[in-house]
CSV table of C-alpha atoms in Angstrom, one decimal:
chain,number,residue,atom,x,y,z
A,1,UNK,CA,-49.4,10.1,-62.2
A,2,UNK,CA,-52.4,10.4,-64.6
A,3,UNK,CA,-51.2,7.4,-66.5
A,4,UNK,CA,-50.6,5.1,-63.2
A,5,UNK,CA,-54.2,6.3,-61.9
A,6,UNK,CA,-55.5,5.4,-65.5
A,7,UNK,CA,-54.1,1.8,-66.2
A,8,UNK,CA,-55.1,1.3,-62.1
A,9,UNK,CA,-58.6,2.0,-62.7
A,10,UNK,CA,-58.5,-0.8,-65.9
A,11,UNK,CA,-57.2,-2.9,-63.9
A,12,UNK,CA,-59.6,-3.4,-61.6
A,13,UNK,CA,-62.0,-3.3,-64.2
A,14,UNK,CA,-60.3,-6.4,-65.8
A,15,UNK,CA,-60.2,-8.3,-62.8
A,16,UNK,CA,-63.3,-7.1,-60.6
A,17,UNK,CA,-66.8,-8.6,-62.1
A,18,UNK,CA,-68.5,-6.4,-59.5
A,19,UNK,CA,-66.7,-3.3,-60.7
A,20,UNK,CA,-69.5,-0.7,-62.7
A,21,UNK,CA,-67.7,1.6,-64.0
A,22,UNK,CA,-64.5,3.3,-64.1
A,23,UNK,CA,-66.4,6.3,-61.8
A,24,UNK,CA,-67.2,3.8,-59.3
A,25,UNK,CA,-63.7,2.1,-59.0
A,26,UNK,CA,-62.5,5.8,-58.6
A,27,UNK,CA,-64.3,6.7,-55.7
A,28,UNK,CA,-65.2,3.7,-54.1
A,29,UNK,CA,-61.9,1.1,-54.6
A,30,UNK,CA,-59.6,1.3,-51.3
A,31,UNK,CA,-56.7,-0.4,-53.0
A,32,UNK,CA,-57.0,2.1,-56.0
A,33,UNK,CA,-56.4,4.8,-52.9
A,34,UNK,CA,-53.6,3.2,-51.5
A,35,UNK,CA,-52.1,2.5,-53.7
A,36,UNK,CA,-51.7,5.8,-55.3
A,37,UNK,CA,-50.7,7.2,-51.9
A,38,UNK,CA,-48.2,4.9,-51.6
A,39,UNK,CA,-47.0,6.4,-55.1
A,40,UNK,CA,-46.7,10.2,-53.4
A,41,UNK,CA,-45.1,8.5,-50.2
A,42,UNK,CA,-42.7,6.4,-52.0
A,43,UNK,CA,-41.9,9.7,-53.8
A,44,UNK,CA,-41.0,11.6,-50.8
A,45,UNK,CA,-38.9,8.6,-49.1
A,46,UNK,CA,-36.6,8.6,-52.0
A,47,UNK,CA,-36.1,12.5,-51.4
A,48,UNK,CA,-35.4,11.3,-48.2
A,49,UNK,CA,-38.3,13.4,-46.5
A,50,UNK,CA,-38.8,10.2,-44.4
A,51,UNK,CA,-40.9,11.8,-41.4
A,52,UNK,CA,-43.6,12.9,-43.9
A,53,UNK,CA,-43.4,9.9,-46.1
A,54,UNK,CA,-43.8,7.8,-43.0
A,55,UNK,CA,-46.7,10.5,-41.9
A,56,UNK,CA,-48.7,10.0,-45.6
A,57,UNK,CA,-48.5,6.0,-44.9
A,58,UNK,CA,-49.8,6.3,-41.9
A,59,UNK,CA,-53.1,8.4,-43.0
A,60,UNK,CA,-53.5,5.8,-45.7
A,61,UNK,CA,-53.7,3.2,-43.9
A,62,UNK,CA,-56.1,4.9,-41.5
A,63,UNK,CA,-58.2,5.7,-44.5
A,64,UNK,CA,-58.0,2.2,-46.2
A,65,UNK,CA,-56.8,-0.4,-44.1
A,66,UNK,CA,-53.8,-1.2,-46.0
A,67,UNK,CA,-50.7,-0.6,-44.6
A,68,UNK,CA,-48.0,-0.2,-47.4
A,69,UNK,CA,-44.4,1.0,-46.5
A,70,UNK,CA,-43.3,4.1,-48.1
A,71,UNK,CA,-39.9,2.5,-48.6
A,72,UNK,CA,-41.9,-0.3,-50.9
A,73,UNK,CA,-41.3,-0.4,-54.5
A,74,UNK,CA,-44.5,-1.3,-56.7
A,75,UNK,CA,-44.7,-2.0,-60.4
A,76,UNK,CA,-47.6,-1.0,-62.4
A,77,UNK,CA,-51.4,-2.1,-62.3
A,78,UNK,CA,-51.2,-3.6,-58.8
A,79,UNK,CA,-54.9,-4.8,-57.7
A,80,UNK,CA,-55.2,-4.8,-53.8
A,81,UNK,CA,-59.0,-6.1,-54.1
A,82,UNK,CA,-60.9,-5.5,-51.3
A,83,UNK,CA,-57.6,-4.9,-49.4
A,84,UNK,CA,-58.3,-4.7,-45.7
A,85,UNK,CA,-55.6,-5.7,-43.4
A,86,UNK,CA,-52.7,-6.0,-46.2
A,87,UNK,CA,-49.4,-5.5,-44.8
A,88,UNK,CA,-46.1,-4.9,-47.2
A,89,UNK,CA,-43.1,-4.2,-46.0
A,90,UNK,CA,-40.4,-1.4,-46.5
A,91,UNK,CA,-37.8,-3.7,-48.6
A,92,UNK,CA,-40.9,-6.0,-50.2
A,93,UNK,CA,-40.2,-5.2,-54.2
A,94,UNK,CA,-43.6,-6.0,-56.3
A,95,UNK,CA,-43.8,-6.3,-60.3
A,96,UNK,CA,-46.2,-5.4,-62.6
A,97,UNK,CA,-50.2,-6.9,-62.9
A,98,UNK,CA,-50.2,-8.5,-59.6
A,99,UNK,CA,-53.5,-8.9,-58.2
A,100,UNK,CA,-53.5,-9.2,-53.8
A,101,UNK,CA,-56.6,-10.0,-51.8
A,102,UNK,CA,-57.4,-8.8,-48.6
A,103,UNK,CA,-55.3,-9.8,-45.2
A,104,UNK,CA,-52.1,-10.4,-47.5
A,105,UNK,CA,-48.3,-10.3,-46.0
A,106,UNK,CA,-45.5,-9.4,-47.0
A,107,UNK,CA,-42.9,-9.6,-44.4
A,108,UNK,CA,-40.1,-9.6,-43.1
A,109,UNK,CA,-38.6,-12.2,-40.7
A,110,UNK,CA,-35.3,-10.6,-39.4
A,111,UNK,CA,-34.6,-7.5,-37.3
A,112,UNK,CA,-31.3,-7.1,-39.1
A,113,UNK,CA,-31.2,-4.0,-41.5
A,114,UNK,CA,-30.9,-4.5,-45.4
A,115,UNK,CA,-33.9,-6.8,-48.1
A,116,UNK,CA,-35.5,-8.5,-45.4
A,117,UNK,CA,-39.0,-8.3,-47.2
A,118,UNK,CA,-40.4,-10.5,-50.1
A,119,UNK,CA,-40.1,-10.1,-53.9
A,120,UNK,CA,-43.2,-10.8,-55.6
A,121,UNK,CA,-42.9,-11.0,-59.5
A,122,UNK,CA,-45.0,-10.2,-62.6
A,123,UNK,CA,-48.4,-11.9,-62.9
A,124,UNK,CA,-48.9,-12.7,-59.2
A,125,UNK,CA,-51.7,-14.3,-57.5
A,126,UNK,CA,-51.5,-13.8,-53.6
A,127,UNK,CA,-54.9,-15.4,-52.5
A,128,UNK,CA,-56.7,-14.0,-49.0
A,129,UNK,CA,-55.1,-14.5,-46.2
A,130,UNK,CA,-51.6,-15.3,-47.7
A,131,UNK,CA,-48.3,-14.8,-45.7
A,132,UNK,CA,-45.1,-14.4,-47.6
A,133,UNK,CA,-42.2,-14.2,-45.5
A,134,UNK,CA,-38.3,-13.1,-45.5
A,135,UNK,CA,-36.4,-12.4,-48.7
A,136,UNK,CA,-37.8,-14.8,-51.1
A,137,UNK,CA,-38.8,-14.4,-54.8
A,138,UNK,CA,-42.1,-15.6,-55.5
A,139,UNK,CA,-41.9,-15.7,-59.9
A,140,UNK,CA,-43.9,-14.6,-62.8
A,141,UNK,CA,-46.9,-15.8,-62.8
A,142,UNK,CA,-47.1,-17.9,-59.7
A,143,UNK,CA,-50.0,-18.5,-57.6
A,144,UNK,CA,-50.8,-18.0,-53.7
A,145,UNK,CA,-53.3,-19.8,-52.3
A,146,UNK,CA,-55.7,-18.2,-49.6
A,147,UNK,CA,-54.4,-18.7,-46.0
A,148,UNK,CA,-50.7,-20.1,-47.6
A,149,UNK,CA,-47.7,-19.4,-45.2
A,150,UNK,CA,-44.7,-18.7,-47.8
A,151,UNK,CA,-41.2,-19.4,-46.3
A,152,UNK,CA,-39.2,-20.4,-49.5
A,153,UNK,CA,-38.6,-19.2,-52.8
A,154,UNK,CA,-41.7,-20.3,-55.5
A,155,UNK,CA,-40.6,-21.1,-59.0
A,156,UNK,CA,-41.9,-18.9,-61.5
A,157,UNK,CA,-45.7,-20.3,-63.2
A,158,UNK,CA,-45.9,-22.9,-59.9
A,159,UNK,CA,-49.2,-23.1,-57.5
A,160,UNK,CA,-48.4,-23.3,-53.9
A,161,UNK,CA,-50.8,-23.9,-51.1
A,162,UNK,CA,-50.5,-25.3,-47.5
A,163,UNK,CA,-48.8,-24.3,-44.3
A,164,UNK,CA,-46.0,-23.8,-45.0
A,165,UNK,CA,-46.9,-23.8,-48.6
A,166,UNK,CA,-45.9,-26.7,-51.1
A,167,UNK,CA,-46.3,-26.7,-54.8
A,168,UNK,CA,-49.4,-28.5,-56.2
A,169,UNK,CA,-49.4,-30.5,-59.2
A,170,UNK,CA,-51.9,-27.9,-60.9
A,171,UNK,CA,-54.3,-25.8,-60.7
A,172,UNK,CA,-58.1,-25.8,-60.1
A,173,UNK,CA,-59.6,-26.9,-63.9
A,174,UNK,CA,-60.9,-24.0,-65.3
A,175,UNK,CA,-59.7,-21.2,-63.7
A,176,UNK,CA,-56.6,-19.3,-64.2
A,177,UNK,CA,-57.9,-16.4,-61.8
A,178,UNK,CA,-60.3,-17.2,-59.2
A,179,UNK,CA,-62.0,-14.9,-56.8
A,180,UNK,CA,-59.8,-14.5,-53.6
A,181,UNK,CA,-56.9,-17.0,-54.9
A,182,UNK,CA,-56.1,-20.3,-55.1
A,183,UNK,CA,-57.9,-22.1,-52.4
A,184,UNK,CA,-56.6,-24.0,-49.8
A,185,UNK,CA,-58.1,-27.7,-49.6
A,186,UNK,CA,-57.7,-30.7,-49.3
A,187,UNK,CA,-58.3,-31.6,-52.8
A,188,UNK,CA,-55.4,-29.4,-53.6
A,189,UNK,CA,-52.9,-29.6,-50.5
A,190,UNK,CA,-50.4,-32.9,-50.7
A,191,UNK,CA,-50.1,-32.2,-47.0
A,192,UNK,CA,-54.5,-32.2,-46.2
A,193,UNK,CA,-54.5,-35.4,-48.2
A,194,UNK,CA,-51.9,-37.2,-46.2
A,195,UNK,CA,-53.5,-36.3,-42.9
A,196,UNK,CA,-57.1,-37.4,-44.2
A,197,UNK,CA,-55.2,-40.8,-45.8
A,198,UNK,CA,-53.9,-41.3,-42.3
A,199,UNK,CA,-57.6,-40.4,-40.8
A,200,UNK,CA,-59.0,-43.2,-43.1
A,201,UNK,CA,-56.5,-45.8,-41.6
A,202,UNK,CA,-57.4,-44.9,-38.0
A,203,UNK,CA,-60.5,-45.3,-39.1
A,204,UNK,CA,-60.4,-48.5,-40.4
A,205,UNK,CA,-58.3,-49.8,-37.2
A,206,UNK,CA,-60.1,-48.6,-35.1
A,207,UNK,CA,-63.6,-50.6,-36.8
A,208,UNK,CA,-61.4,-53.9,-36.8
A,209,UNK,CA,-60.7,-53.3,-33.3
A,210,UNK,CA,-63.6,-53.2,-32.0
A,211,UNK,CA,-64.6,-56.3,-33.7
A,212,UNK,CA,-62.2,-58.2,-32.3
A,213,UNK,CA,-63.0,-57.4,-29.0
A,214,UNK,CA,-66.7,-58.0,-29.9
A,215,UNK,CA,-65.3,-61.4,-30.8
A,216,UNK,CA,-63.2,-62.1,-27.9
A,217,UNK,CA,-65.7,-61.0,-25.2
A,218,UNK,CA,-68.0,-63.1,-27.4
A,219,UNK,CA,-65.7,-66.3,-27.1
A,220,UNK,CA,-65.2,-65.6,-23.4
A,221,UNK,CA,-69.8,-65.4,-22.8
A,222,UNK,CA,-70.6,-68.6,-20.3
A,223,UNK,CA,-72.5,-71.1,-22.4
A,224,UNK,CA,-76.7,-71.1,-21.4
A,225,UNK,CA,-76.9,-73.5,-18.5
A,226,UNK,CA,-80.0,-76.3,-19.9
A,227,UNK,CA,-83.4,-75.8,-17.8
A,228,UNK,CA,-84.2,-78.2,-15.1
A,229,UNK,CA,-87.1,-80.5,-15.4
């Protein structure tokens, strides 16, 4: 437990500019909190003490904000940054390093018992606001963007951003982390650009239009009768 509270505190220290000192993240980091709760609670759910693994969660998330199913299974040096309003499900399986911003979820889109819940793999980016959805594996290294809605499986190093979420040709220049994910626009999302492409067109019909009924009502004007004299 020592270790896990160790390697969580560097974690954040690695990945959260405003982060002082190791002190500060200790005291002060919700996501740190939960996350080590969620360690006793998943504890107790294996023992199959469910009532008071279930009870734990619930005082967490009361506490933090971040709900996290004792039933979960977490990797090492999870980042929940800010974290409030994360959601992961009881059959959601997460790997090591993965870094998830606030309003993140995981869930599940079937009442049926058994892995209903996502897979997230090593090196994951889930950016704010993200929804990943159903049994899917979202691989190493793969990026979220913010506000994303993930219904199908993301190939391992891939960016994918949109609802629902399509892979990008690559990622903003520059960054390989950026502060609450990937984001979400139109410079990035095939699907934004197509609607804007088709906005432009409208556009442009529209104009030509209304010139040509300028030139037909034009065409249509009585000629000035000559004065008298």
């Amino acid at each position: 437990m020592l270790r896990t509270w160790v390697e969580g505190i560097d974690a954040i220290m690695a990945r959260d500019p405003a982060a002082r000192s190791r002190l500060e993240v200790l005291l002060c980091y919700p996501g740190l909190h939960a996350v080590a709760m969620h360690r006793l609670a998943h504890r107790l759910w294996r023992w199959r003490l469910r009532l008071p693994a279930r009870l734990l969660s619930h005082i967490a998330r009361m506490l933090t904000g971040i709900e996290i199913h004792p039933g979960a299974r977490i990797g090492r040096r999870l980042v929940i940054d800010h974290g409030d309003g994360v959601v992961i499900g009881e059959t959601a399986e997460l790997g090591d390093d993965i870094l998830i911003y606030h309003q993140v979820t995981l869930g599940g889109t079937s009442l049926v018992a058994g892995k209903r819940h996502p897979t997230i793999g090593n090196g994951v980016i889930l950016g704010a606001g993200a929804k990943v959805l159903g049994p899917i594996l979202v691989g190493d290294g793969a990026r979220v963007g913010a506000n994303a809605v993930v219904v199908s499986d993301v190939p391992a190093g891939a960016t994918v951003v949109g609802i629902p979420a399509r892979p990008v040709e690559r990622r903003p220049a520059g960054a390989d982390l950026l502060p609450y994910g990937t984001p979400c626009d139109e410079t990035l999302d095939p699907a934004l650009r197509s609607i804007e492409q088709l906005r432009a067109e409208i556009a442009g019909l529209s104009a030509r239009l209304a010139a040509l009924e300028a030139g037909q009502r034009g065409a249509r004007a009585p000629a000035p009768s000559g004065e008298s004299g």
